[in-house]
Each structure stands twice: as structure tokens, then as C-alpha cells.
Coordinates of C-alpha atoms and ligand atoms in Angstrom, one line a residue:
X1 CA -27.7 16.2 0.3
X2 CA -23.8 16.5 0.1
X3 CA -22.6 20.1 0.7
X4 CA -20.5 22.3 -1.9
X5 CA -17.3 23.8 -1.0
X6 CA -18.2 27.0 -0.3
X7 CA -21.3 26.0 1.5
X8 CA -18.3 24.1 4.2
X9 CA -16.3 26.7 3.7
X10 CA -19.0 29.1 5.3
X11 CA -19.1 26.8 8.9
X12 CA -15.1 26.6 8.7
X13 CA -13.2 29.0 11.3
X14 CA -11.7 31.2 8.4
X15 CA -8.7 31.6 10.1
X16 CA -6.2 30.1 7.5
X17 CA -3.9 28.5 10.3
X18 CA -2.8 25.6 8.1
X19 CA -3.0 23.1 10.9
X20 CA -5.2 20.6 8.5
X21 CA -2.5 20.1 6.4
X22 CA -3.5 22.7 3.8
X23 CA -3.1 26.0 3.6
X24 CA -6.3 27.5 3.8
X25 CA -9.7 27.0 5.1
X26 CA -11.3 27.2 1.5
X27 CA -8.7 24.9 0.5
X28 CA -9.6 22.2 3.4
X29 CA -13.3 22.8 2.6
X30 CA -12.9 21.8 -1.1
X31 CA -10.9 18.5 0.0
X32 CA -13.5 17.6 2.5
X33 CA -16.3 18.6 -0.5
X34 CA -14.1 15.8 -2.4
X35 CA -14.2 13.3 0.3
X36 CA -10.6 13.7 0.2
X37 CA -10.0 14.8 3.9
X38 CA -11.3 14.1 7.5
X39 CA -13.1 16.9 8.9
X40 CA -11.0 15.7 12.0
X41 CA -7.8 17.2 10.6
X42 CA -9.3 20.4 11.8
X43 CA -9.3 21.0 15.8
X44 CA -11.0 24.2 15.9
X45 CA -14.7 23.2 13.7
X46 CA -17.6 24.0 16.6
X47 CA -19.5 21.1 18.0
X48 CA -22.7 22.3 16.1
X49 CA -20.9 23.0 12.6
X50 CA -19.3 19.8 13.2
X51 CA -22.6 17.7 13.1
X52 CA -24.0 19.4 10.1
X53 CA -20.4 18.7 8.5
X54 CA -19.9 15.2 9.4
X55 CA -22.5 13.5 6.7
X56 CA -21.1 16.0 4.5
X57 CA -17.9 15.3 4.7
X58 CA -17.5 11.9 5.0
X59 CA -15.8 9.4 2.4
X60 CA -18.3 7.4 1.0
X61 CA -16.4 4.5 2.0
X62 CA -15.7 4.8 5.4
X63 CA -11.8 5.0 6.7
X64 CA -11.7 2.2 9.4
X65 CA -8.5 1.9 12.0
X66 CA -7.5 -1.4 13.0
X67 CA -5.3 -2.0 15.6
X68 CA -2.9 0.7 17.5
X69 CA 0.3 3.2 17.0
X70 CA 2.5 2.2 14.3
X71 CA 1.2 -0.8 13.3
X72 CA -2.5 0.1 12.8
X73 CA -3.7 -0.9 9.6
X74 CA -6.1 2.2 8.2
X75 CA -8.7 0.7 5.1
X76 CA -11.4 1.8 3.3
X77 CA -11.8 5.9 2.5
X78 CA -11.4 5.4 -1.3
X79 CA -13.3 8.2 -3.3
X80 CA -12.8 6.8 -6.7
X81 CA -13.7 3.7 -8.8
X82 CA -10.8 3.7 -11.2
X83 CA -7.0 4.4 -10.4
X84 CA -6.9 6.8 -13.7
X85 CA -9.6 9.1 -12.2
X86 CA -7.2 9.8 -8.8
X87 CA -5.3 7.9 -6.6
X88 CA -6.5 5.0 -4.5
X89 CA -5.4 6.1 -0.7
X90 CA -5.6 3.3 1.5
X91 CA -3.4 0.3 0.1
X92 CA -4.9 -3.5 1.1
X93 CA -3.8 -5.3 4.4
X94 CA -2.3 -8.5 3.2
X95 CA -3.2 -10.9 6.2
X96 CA -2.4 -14.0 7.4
X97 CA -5.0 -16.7 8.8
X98 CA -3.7 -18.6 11.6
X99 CA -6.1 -21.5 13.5
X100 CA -6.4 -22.5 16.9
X101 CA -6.4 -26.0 16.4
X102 CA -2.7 -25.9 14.3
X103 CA 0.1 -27.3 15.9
X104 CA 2.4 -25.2 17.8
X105 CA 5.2 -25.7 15.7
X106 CA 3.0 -24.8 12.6
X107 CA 1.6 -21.5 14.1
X108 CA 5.6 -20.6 15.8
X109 CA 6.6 -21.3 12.0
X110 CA 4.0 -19.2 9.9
X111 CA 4.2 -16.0 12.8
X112 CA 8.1 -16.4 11.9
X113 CA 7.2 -15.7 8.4
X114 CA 5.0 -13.4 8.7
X115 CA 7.3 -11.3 10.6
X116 CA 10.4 -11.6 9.1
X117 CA 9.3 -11.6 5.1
X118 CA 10.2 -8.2 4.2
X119 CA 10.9 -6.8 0.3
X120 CA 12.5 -3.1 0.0
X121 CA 11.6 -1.3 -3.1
X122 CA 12.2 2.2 -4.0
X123 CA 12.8 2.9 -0.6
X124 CA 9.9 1.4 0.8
X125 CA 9.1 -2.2 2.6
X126 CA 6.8 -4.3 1.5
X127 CA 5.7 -6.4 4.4
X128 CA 2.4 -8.0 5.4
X129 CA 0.3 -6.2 7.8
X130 CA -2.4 -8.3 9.8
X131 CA -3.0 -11.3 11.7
X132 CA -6.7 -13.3 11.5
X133 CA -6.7 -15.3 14.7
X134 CA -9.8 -17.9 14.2
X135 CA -11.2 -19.7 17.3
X136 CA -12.8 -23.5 15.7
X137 CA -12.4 -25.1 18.5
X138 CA -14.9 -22.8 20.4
X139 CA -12.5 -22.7 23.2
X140 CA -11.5 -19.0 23.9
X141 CA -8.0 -20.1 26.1
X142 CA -6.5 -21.7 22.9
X143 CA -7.6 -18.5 21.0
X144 CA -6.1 -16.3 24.1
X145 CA -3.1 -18.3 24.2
X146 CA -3.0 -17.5 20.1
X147 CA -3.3 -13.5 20.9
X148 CA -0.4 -13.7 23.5
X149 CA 1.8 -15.4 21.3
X150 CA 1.1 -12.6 18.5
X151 CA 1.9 -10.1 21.0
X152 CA 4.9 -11.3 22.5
X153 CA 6.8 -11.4 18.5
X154 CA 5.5 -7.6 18.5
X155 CA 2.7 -8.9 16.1
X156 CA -0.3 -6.9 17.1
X157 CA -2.7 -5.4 14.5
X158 CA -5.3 -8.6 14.6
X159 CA -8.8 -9.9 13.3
X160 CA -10.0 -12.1 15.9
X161 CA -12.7 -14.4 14.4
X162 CA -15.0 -16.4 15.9
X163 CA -18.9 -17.4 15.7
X164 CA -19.5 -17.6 19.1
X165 CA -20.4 -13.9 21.2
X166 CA -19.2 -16.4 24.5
X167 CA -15.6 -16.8 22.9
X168 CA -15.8 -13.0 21.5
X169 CA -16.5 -11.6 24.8
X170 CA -13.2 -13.1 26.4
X171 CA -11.1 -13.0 23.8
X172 CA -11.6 -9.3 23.0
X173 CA -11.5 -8.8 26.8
X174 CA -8.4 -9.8 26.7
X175 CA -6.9 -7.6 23.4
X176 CA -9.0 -4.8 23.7
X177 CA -6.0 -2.7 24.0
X178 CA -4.3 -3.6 20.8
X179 CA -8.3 -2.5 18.8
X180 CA -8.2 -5.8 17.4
X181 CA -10.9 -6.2 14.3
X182 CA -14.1 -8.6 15.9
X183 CA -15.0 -11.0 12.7
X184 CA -18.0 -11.3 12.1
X185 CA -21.2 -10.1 13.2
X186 CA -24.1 -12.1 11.2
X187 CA -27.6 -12.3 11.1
X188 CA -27.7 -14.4 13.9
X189 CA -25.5 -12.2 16.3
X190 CA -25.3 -9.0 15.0
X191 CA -27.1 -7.7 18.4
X192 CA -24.0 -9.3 20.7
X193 CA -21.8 -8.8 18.9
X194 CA -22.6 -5.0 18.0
X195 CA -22.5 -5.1 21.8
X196 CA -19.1 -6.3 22.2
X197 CA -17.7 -3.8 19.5
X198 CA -19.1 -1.1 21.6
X199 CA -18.3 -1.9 24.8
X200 CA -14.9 -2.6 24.1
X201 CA -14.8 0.6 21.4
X202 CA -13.3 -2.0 18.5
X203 CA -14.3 -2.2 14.4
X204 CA -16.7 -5.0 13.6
X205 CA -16.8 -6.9 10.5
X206 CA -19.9 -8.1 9.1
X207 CA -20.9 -10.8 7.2
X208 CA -23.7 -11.6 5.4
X209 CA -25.4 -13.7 2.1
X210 CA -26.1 -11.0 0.1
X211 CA -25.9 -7.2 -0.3
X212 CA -29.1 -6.5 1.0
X213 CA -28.5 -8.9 3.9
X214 CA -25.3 -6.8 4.5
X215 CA -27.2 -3.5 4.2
X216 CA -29.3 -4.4 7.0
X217 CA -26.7 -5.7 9.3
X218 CA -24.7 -2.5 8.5
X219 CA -27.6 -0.3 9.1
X220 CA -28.4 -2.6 13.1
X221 CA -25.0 -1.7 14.0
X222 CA -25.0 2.3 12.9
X223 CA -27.8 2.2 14.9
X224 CA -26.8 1.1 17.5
X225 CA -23.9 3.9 16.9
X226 CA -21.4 2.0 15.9
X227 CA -19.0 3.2 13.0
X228 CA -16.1 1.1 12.2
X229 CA -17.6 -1.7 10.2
X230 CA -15.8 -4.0 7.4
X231 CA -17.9 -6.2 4.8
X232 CA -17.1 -9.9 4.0
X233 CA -19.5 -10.7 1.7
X234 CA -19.7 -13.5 2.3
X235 CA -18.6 -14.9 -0.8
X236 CA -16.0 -17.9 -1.4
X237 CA -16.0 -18.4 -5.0
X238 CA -14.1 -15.8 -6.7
X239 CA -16.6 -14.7 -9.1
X240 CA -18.9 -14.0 -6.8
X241 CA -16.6 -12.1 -4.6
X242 CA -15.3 -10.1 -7.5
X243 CA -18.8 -9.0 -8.8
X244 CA -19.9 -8.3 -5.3
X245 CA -17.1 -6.0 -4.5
X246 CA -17.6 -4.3 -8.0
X247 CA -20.9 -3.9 -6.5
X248 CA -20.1 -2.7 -3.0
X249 CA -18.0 0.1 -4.4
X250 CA -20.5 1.2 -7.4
X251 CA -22.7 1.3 -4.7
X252 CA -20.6 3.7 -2.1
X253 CA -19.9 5.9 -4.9
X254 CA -22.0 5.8 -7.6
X255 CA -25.6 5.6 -5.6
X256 CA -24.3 7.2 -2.3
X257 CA -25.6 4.1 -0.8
X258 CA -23.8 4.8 3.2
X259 CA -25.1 1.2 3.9
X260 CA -22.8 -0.3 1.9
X261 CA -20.1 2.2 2.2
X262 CA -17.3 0.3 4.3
X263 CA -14.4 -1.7 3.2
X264 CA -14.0 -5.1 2.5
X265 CA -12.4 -8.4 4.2
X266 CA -11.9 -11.2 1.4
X267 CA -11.1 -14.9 2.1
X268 CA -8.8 -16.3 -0.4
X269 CA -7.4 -18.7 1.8
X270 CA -11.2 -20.0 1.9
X271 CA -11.7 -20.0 -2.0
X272 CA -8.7 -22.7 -3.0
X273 CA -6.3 -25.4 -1.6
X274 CA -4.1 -24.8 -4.5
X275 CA -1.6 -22.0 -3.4
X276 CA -0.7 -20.4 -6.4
X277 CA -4.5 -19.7 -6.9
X278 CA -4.9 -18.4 -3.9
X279 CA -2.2 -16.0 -5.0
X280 CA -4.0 -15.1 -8.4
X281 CA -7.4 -14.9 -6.6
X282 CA -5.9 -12.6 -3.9
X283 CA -4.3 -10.4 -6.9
X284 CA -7.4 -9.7 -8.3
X285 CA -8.9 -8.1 -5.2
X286 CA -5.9 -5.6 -5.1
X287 CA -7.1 -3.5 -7.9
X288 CA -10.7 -4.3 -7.2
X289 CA -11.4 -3.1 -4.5
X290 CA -10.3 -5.8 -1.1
X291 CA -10.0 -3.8 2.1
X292 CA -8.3 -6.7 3.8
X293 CA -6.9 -9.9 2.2
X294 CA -6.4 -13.1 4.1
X295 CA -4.2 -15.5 3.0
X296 CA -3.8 -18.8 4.0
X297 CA 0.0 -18.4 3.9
X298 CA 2.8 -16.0 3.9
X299 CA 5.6 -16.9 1.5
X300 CA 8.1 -15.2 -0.4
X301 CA 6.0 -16.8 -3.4
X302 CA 2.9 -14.8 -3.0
X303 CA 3.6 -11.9 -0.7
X304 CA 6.5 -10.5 -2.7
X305 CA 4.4 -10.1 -6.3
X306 CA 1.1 -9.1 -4.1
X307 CA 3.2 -6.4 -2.2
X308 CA 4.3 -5.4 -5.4
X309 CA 1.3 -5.5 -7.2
X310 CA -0.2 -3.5 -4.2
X311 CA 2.2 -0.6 -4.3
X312 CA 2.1 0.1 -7.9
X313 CA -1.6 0.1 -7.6
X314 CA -2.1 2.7 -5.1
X315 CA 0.8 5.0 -6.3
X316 CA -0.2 8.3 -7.6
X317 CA -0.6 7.9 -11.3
X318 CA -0.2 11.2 -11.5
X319 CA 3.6 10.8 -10.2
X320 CA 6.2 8.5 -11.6
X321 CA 7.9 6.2 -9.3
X322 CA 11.4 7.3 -8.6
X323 CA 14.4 6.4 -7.6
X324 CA 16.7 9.0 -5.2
X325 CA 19.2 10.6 -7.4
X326 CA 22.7 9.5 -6.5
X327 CA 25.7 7.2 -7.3
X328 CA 24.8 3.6 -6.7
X329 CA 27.7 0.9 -6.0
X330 CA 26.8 -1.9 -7.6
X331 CA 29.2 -5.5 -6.7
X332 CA 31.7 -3.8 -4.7
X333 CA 33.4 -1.1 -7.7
X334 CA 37.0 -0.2 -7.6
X335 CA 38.6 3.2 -9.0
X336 CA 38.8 1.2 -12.5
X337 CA 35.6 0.3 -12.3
X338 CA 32.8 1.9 -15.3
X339 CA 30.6 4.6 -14.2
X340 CA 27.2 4.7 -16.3
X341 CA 24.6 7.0 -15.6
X342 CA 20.7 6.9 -16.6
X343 CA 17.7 8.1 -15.6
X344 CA 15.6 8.2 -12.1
X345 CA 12.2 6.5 -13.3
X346 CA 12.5 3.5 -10.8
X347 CA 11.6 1.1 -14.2
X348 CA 14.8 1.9 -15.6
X349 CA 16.6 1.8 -12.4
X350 CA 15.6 -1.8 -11.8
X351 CA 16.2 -2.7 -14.9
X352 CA 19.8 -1.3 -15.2
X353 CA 20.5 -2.1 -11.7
X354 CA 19.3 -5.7 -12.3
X355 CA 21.0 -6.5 -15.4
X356 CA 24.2 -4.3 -13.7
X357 CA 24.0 -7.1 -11.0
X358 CA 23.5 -10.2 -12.8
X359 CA 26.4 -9.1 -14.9
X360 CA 28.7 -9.6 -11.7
X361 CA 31.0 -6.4 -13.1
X362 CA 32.1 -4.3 -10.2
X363 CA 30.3 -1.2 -11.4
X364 CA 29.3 2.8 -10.3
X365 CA 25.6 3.3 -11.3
X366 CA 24.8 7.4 -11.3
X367 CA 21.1 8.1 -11.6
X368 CA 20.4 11.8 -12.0
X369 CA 17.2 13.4 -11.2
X370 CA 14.8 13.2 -13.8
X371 CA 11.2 13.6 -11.9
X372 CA 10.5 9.9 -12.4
X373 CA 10.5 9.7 -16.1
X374 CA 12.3 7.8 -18.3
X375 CA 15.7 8.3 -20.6
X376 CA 14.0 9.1 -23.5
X377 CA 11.2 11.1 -22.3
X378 CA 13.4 13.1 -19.9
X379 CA 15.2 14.1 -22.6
X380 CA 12.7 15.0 -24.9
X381 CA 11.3 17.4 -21.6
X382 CA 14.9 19.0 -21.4
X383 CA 15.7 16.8 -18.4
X384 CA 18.4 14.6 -19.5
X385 CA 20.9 16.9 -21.6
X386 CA 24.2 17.5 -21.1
X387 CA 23.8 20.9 -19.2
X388 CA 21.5 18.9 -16.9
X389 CA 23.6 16.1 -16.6
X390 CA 27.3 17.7 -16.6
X391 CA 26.7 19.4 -13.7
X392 CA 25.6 16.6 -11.6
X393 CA 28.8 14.5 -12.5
X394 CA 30.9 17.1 -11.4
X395 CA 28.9 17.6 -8.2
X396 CA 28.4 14.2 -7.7
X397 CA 31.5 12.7 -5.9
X398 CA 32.1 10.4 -8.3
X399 CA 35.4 11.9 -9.3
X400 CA 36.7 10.8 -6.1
X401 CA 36.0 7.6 -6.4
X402 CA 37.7 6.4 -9.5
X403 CA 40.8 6.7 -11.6
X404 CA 39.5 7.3 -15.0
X405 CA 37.6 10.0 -16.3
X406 CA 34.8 8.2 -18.6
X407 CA 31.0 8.1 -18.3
X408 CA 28.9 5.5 -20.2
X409 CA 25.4 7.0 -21.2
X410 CA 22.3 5.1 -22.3
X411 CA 22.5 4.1 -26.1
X412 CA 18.4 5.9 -26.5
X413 CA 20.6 9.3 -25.4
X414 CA 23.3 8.9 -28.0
X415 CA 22.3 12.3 -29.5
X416 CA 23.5 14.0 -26.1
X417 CA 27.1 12.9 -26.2
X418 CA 29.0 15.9 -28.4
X419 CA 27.5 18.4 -26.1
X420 CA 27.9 16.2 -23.1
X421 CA 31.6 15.8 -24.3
X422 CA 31.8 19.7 -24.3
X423 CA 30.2 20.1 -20.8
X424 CA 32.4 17.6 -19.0
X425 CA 35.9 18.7 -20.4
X426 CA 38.5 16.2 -19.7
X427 CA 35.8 13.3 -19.6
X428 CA 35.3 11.0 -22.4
X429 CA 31.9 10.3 -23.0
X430 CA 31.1 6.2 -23.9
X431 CA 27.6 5.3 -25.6
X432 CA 26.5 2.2 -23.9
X433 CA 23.8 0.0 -25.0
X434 CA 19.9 1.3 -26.4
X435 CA 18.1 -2.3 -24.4
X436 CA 18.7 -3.3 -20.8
X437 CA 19.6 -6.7 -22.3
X438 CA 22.5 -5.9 -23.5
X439 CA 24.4 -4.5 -20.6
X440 CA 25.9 -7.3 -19.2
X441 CA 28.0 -8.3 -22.3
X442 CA 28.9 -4.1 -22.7
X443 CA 30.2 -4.4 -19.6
X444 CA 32.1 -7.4 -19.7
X445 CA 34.0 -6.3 -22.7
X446 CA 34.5 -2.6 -20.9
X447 CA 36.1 -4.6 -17.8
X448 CA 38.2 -6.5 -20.7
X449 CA 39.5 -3.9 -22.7
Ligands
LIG1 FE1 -8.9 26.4 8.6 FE2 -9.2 24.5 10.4 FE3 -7.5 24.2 8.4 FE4 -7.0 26.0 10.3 S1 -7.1 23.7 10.6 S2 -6.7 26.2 8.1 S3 -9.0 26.7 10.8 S4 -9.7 24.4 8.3

């Protein structure tokens, strides 16, 4: 039966030395209660209290590490079934599938790709994460040669897949370094390659017909003491995939079923030849619940929306995306250029910055510090008024950096302009437009008049 806080609380060292992360013991042991930490954040839990924790403690979906330093991908350890309840934690690897039997120019060609394809938003870069490296020829060499190619472009967080435990054993010989991902043990090898996980101290997927098929597989290998396991269901129609991840995780959380409590790899690249459903079909496990997502390429095309997609999902609801406060140059401004400012929420940053751009007007952009939210709802919460937002002008540096003294506002913060006026002195406060749309033409007048 899962512990209470207190009861974890009691077989904690009580000595409030913050090196979990947290700043107390009874703090930690409420998180761990949650399934929200790793009892492994704390270096000083005895071996014995340790053993009683570790059930306790555990996600119900189990984290799982793939690959090394940097560059290893970390699934699984979700505690919730909808975003709104609390935040996912672990975002999908978005993977790429690469055969031995392609031609060399093919496989140089997609590992280009996948390497160089990179999006920044809001600071961050969206990138994919994992290779799948799948022996069909049954010839471990050519799948060798496949892993030595990955890790001479620096490419080294892998899935090596093949049926055969003969290929396995070489090829994870050979990569057992980089804690490559062994795909898949089935009902036919599970005892091999359970073996070849352990040996070589690497996560297993598994992959089964059904759930209960997968329950037992899952329960051979945590037998044989192995922990790191990922699910393919073994589905490749996307309804059944979909309703058998909804499944999987009702399962893990809602029944405590630890059999079932991993997370998933999912095949889209196996579920269509038509590319743009691929990408749809690989959207859907993004919210639902994919661990991993193989696709069968990686283009600007579908990586960009799914990386997207994929960081909007396992944002903190709870905290609006924002944007760094600052002054933004936007196509190369001059001192006569217009200075607008607006708010942080990164929504409205895009937006204006977007329409800002495709407006080709050499313009300054100043976006003040609103806690992520929007014009109108950081000024409703006292966030964008003038004694908020006349300070930072004048602290900005913006003065410096132009020859007039006027500051365009959004139109939705009109009602803020007499006081603004007052604040900023010798500036003269401009009303610019209410809708994003109609920037570009505000602007072009501005740089005619
Ligand atoms: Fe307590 Fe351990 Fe965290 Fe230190 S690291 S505060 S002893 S739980």
C-alpha cells in the first residue's frame, strides 16, 4: 500500500539539508508521497529505509534514461492523466527511423537532417532527440556500421532494433557505452533478450499483442530484475494505438497497475506512407501519452509543428509562456526608427514580432515584464500601467538608441496613455493598433509621416 507523507517523512534523515532540491525533509517526503520526486535526489536515506521507500515512492510510470550525458533522452515518470490536473514532466523523444538496408546516400542525408533541423522558440530549441537504428537484413556489421556512423556526427542517444538476440548481442556489444534502448523483447525472446539488457545494464523495450501479453512480458523482465522497460504495444493502426495508450496510462495511474507502468514507444512511421499523416498520427500521441515517437522522417514539415506542439504541451499550465523582458531590434532600426512596446506573454510577442517582421519597417520592439500574461489582462492585474511601464522605458536603454522621444502602446491599453503621458515627461505617447493585423500598415504610415 502507498505510504502518506508523514509516514516517509518518519524514515527521512530530518536534517533539513536541502540537498534534494527542496527545502526540507517533510517537504521532499510530500513530493515523493506525490510521485513527484526520486527518492534518489536524497544521498543520505539508509539502505533499509530505502527498500521500504522505493515501492512507495516510485512514479507510477516509471522514469526510463536512454542513452548518456547531455544527450540522454529521460521518458516516462508522468503522475497525471490530464495536463489541467498538473504538469506533464517528461516531454516525447521525437525519433527518427533509419534502416540498414538504405542506401548510403539516403541514411548520410536523413542523419544530416536530423542533426541540423533546429527551431528556437522562447529561448528554447526544438530539435529531435533519438535515433531508431533497425537491423532487416539480419546482418549485425551493416547495423554496426549504422551505429558508428551515428556516433561519429555526435548522434548518440539510440534505439537499436532488431528480432534477432544473435544481431542484439553484437550490436549492443558494440554501443553499450552510449545505453542505447534494445527494441524489442517479445514473447518469443523476452528470456535473451532480458539477458542482453542485463548484462550490458541497457533499457529494453517490449513488445507485445495485447496488454495482457505486455503485462506478462513486463512482469519476466522485473523478475529477472530488470527496470528500464518501454511498451510498444504493438499497435499500427492509429486507433488502436490511441486506445491502448489511453489504456496503458489509466492503467499506471488509475488501478496502480506497476505491470503496465512504463512509457511508450509508438511507430508512426509504421502506421502510413502518406507523410503528412504520419505527422497528424504522430501529433496525437503527444498529448496522449507517447514516450517515444518514431518517425519515418525528419523535415522541417513535421518536426517544426510537433516540437511545437510538444513544448506547449508539457509547459506548466500553471505558468504563462514568456518572453525575456527587453528591447528587441527588429529589421535592423535606426535612431528614427518607432519604438512600440507590449506585453511579455510569448503569444503576443510572436504575434507582434511576426507581423513587426513581415512589415519589413526597421523597428525597436520593448517588451516589459508582465509574468507571461497578456496586454489586457496585465493591465487589469496592475501590471501594465503607466507607473509599471514608465519606469522601465526610462531604465531601458532605449533612449540611447534613438532620436525621437515617442512610444507606440498597444491600442487594447489606450486607457493607459494620459497617465503614461504624465510618467514619461518629454515623451509623447502614440496609440497604436487594438489587432496584430493591423500593425504592418500602422507602421508603414509611421515610417511615412
Ligand atoms: Fe532531507 Fe535528504 Fe532532502 Fe537533505 S536531501 S533535505 S536529508 S530529504
Amino acid at each position: 500500500m502507498a505510504l502518506s507523507g508523514i509516514d516517509i517523512f518518519k524514515m527521512l534523515p530530518k536534517t533539513n539539508c536541502q540537498e534534494c532540491g527542496v527545502p526540507t525533509c517533510m517537504a521532499f517526503a510530500m513530493k515523493l508521497a506525490a510521485g513527484q520526486a526520486e527518492l534518489d535526489a536524497c544521498p543520505y536515506v539508509t539502505d533499509e529505509a530505502k527498500e521500504k521507500l522505493e515501492e512507495a515512492s516510485a512514479p507510477p510510470i516509471r522514469p526510463v534514461v536512454i542513452g548518456v550525458g547531455e544527450k540522454a533522452l529521460k521518458v516516462g515518470g508522468e503522475t497525471v492523466l490530464f495536463r489541467h490536473e498538473k504538469t506533464f514532466i517528461n516531454s516525447p523523444g521525437i525519433g527518427l527511423l533509419i534502416t540498414d538496408v538504405m542506401d548510403e546516400s539516403v541514411v548520410d542525408e536523413k542523419l544530416k537532417k536530423f542533426k541540423e533541423i533546429e527551431y528556437e522558440r522562447v529561448g528554447l530549441y526544438l530539435s529531435a532527440d533519438i535515433l531508431a537504428l533497425k537491423d532487416t537484413s539480419g546482418d549485425a556489421v551493416k547495423l554496426i556500421k549504422l551505429i558508428e556512423k551515428a556516433k561519429g556526427m555526435d548522434l548518440t542517444t539510440l534505439v537499436l532494433m532488431s528480432d534477432s538476440t544473435d544481431v542484439m548481442k553484437e550490436v549492443v556489444k558494440a554501443s553499450a557505452d552510449l545505453k542505447p534502448l534494445i527494441y524489442a523483447a517479445t514473447a518469443a525472446n523476452v528470456d535473451e533478450m532480458g539477458k542482453i539488457a542485463l548484462e550490458n545494464n541497457c533499457p529494453i523495450a517490449i513488445r507485445g499483442n495485447n496488454l495482457d501479453e505486455i503485462a506478462e512480458l513486463s512482469t519476466k523482465l522485473t523478475d529477472m530484475k530488470i527496470k528500464d522497460i518501454v511498451i510498444d504495444t504493438g499497435a499500427r493502426k492509429l486507433k488502436q494505438s490511441f486506445d491502448d495508450h489511453i489504456a496503458l496510462r489509466r492503467a499506471a495511474l488509475v488501478d496502480k497497475n506497476r505491470t503496465l507502468g512504463f512509457p511508450t514507444i509508438v511507430f508512426p512511421c509504421e502506421m502510413t506512407n502518406d507523410p503528412i499523416k504520419e505527422a497528424i498520427f504522430a501529433s496525437t500521441f503527444v498529448p496522449k501519452y507517447g514516450g517515444i515517437i518514431i518517425l519515418s522522417e525528419v523535415e522541417g514539415h513535421n518536426l517544426f509543428p510537433l516540437a511545437l506542439q510538444r513544448m506547449n504541451i508539457y509547459t506548466d499550465p500553471q505558468r504563462p509562456m514568456a518572453t525575456s523582458e527587453g528591447i528587441y531590434e527588429i529589421n535592423s532600426p535606426d535612431e528614427n526608427s518607432p519604438v512600440l512596446i507590449t506585453s511579455n506573454f510569448s503569444l503576443t510577442y510572436f504575434i507582434v514580432s511576426g507581423e513587426i517582421e513581415s512589415s519589413k519597417v526597421p523597428t525597436w520592439l520593448l517588451i516589459k515584464d508582465t509574468e507571461g500574461l497578456s496586454v489586457l489582462t496585465a493591465w487589469a492585474a496592475g501590471k501594465f500601467v503607466a507607473d509599471a511601464i514608465a519606469p522601465f522605458i526610462k531604465k531601458s536603454g532605449i533612449e540611447e538608441k534613438v532620436s525621437h522621444k515617442k512610444i507606440v502602446i498597444p491600442g487594447a491599453a489606450a486607457t493607459i496613455s494620459g497617465e503614461l503621458d504624465e510618467e514619461l515627461g518629454d515623451w509623447e505617447v502614440q496609440i497604436g493598433p487594438r489587432e496584430g493585423a493591423h500593425i504592418t500598415p500602422f507602421l508603414k504610415n509611421w515610417a511615412n509621416a
